[in-house]
Coordinates of C-alpha atoms in Angstrom, one line a residue:
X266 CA -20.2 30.1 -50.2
X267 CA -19.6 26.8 -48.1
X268 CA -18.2 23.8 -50.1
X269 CA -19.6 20.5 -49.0
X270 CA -16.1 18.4 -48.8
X271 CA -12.4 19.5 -48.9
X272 CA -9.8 17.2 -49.8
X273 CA -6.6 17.1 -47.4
X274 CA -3.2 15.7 -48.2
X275 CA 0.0 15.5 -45.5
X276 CA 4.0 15.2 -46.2
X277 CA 5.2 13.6 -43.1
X278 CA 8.0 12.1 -41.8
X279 CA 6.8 9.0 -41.1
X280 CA 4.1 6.7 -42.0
X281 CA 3.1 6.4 -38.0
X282 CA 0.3 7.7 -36.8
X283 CA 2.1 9.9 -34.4
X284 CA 4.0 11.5 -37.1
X285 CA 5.7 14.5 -37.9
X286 CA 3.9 16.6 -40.4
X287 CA 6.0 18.5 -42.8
X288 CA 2.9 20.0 -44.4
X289 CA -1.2 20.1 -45.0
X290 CA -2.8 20.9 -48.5
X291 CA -6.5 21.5 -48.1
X292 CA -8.8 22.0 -51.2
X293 CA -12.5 22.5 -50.4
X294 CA -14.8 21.2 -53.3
X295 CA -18.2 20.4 -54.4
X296 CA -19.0 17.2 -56.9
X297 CA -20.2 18.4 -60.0
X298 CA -18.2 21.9 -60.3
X299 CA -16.1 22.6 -63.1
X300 CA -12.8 23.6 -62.0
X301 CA -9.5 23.4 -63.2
X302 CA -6.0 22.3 -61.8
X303 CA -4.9 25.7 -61.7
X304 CA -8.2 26.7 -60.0
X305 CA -8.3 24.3 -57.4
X306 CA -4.5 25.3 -56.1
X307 CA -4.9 29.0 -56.0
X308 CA -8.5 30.0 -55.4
X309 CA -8.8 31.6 -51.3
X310 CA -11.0 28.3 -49.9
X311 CA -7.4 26.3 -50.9
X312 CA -4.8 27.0 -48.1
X313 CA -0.8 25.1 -47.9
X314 CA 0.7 25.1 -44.9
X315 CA 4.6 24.3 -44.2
X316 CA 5.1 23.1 -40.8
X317 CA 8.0 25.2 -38.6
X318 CA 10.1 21.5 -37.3
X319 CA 11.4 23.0 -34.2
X320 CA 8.1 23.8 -33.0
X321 CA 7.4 20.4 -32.3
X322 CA 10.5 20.3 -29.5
X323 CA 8.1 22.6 -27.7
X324 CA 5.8 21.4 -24.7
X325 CA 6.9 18.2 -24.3
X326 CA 5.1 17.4 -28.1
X327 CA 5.2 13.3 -29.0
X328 CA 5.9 13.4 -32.2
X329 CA 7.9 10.5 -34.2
X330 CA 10.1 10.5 -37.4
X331 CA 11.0 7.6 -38.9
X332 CA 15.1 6.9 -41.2
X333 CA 12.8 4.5 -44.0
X334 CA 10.6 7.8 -44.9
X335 CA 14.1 10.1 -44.7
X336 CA 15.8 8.2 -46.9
X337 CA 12.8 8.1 -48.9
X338 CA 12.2 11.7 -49.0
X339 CA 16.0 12.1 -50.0
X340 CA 15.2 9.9 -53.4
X341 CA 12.5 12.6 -54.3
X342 CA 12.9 15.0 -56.8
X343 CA 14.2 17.8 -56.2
X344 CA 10.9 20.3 -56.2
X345 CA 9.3 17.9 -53.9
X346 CA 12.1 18.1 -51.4
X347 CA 11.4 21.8 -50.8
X348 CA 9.4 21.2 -48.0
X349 CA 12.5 19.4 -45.8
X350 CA 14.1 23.4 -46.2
X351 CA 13.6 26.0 -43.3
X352 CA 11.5 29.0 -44.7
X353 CA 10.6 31.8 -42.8
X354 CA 6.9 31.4 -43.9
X355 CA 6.7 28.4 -42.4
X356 CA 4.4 28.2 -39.3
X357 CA 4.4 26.5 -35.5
X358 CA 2.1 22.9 -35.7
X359 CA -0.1 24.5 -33.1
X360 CA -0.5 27.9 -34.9
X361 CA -0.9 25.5 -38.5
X362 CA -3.9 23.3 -36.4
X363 CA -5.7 26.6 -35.4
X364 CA -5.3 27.8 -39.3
X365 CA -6.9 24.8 -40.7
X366 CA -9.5 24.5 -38.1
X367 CA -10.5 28.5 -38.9
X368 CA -10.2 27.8 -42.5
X369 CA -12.2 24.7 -42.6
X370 CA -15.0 26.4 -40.4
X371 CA -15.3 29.5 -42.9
X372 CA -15.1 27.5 -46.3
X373 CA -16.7 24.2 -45.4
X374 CA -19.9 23.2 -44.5
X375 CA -20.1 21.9 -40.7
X376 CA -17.7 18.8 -40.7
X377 CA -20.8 16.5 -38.8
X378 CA -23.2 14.0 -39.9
X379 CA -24.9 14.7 -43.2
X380 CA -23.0 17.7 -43.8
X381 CA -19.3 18.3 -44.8
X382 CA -16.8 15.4 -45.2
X383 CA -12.9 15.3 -45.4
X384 CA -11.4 13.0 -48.5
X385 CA -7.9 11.9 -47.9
X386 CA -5.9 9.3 -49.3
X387 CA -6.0 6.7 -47.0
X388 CA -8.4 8.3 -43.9
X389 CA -6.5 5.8 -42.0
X390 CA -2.9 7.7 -42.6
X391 CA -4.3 11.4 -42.8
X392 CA -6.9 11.8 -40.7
X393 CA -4.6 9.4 -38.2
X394 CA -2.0 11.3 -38.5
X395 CA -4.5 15.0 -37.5
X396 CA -6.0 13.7 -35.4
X397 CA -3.1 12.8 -33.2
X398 CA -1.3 16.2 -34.0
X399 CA -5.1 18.2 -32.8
X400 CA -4.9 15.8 -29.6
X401 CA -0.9 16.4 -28.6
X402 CA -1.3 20.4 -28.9
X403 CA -4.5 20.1 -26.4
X404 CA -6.9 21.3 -29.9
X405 CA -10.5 20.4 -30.4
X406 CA -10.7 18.6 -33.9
X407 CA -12.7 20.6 -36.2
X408 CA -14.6 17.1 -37.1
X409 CA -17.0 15.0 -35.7
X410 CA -16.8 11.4 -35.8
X411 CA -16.8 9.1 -39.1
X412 CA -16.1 12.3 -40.9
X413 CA -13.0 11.0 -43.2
X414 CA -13.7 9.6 -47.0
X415 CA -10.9 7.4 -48.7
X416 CA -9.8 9.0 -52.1
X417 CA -8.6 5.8 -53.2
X418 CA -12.5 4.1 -52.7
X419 CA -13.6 6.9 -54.3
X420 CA -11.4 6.0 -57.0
X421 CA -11.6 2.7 -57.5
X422 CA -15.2 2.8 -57.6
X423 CA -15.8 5.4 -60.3
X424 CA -13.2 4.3 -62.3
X425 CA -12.6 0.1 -61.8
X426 CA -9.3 0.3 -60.7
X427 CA -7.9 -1.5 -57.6
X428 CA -4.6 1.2 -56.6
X429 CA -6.3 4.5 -55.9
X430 CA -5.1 5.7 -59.3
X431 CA -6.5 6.5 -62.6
X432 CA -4.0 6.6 -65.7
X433 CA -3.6 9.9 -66.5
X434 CA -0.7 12.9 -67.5
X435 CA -0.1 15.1 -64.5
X436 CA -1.7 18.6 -65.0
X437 CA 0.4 21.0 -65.8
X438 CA 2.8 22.7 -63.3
X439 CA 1.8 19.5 -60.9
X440 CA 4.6 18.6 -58.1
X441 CA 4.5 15.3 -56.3
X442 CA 4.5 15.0 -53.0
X443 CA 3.7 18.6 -52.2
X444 CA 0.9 18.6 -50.3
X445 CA -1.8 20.9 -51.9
X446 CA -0.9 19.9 -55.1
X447 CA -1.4 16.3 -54.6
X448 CA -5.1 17.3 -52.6
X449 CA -6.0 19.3 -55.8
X450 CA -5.0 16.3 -58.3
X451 CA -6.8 13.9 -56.1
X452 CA -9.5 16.5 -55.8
X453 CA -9.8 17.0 -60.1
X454 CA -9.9 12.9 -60.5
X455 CA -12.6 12.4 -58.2
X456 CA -14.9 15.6 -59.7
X457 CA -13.9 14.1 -63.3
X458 CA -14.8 11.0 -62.5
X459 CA -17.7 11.5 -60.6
X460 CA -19.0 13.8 -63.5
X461 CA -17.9 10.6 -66.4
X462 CA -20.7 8.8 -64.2
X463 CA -23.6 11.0 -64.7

């Protein structure tokens, strides 16, 4: 089965739009499914992907970082701040692109007019920020144009708000500011209050 959106989330190192990504949470979805939390962060079509840093010295890569969003990160708590640590399962940006583009292409439906759309919050900030990391390492985006949706319209419209937000507790086992986990709250709120509308 094909989903018709996925939500993607980035933790970056700086708000630019040629930043560095630290890492990409994707969670493909469908309005009107009943999922849970839980569900949406460890079913297959949901993938997390830590970013390898040195990687991006290779090739003569223009990436940017930025000391506000350092310092910032360094106020985080500490779970968050995981993904500023080496790991050996982290993964080149090229080799990262290449995964989400396959991933995307076997759990979502085509990402073109009419069919599948990306959510992000802020399409300006995400879908900047991948689209200039697919263009510096020489890959095809897996999108066609006007593909991005804003999670925080989506938001605002179902539920009357004017932030992006919805005043809820944070489902259990959530960490902010880790990338999948904040696509698969962001994900949940829009299903939930998508499904309050019917």
């Amino acid at each position: 089965m094909k989903y018709q959106n996925a939500t993607i989330d980035l933790e970056t190192l700086d708000t630019e739009t040629t930043a560095k990504i630290l890492s990409i949470g994707v969670v493909p979805f469908n309005f009107g499914e009943q999922v849970t939390f839980e569900e949406l962060c460890n079913r297959p079509s949901s993938l997390y992907v830590k970013i390898e840093m040195s990687s991006y010295l290779i090739g003569g890569l223009m990436f940017s970082t930025s000391a506000g969003t350092q310092e910032w990160w360094e106020q985080q708590g500490e779970d968050a701040r995981h993904v500023l640590q080496e790991s050996e399962h982290d993964i080149k940006i090229r080799d990262a692109l290449e995964m989400i583009k396959r991933h995307l292409s076997e759990h979502v439906e085509p990402l073109k007019k009419d069919q599948g759309q990306i959510f992000c919050r802020g399409y300006d900030f995400d879908g900047g920020i991948l689209d200039h990391a697919f263009q510096q390492c020489g890959i095809t985006q897996p999108w066609r144009y006007n593909r991005f949706r804003c999670v925080r319209t989506v938001i605002d419209t179902l539920a009357g708000t004017r932030n992006g937000y919805v005043k809820e507790e944070h489902p259990e086992g959530f960490i902010h500011h880790h990338a999948l986990h904040d696509a698969a709250k962001d994900t949940l709120s829009m299903i939930t209050l998508e499904m309050g509308r019917r």
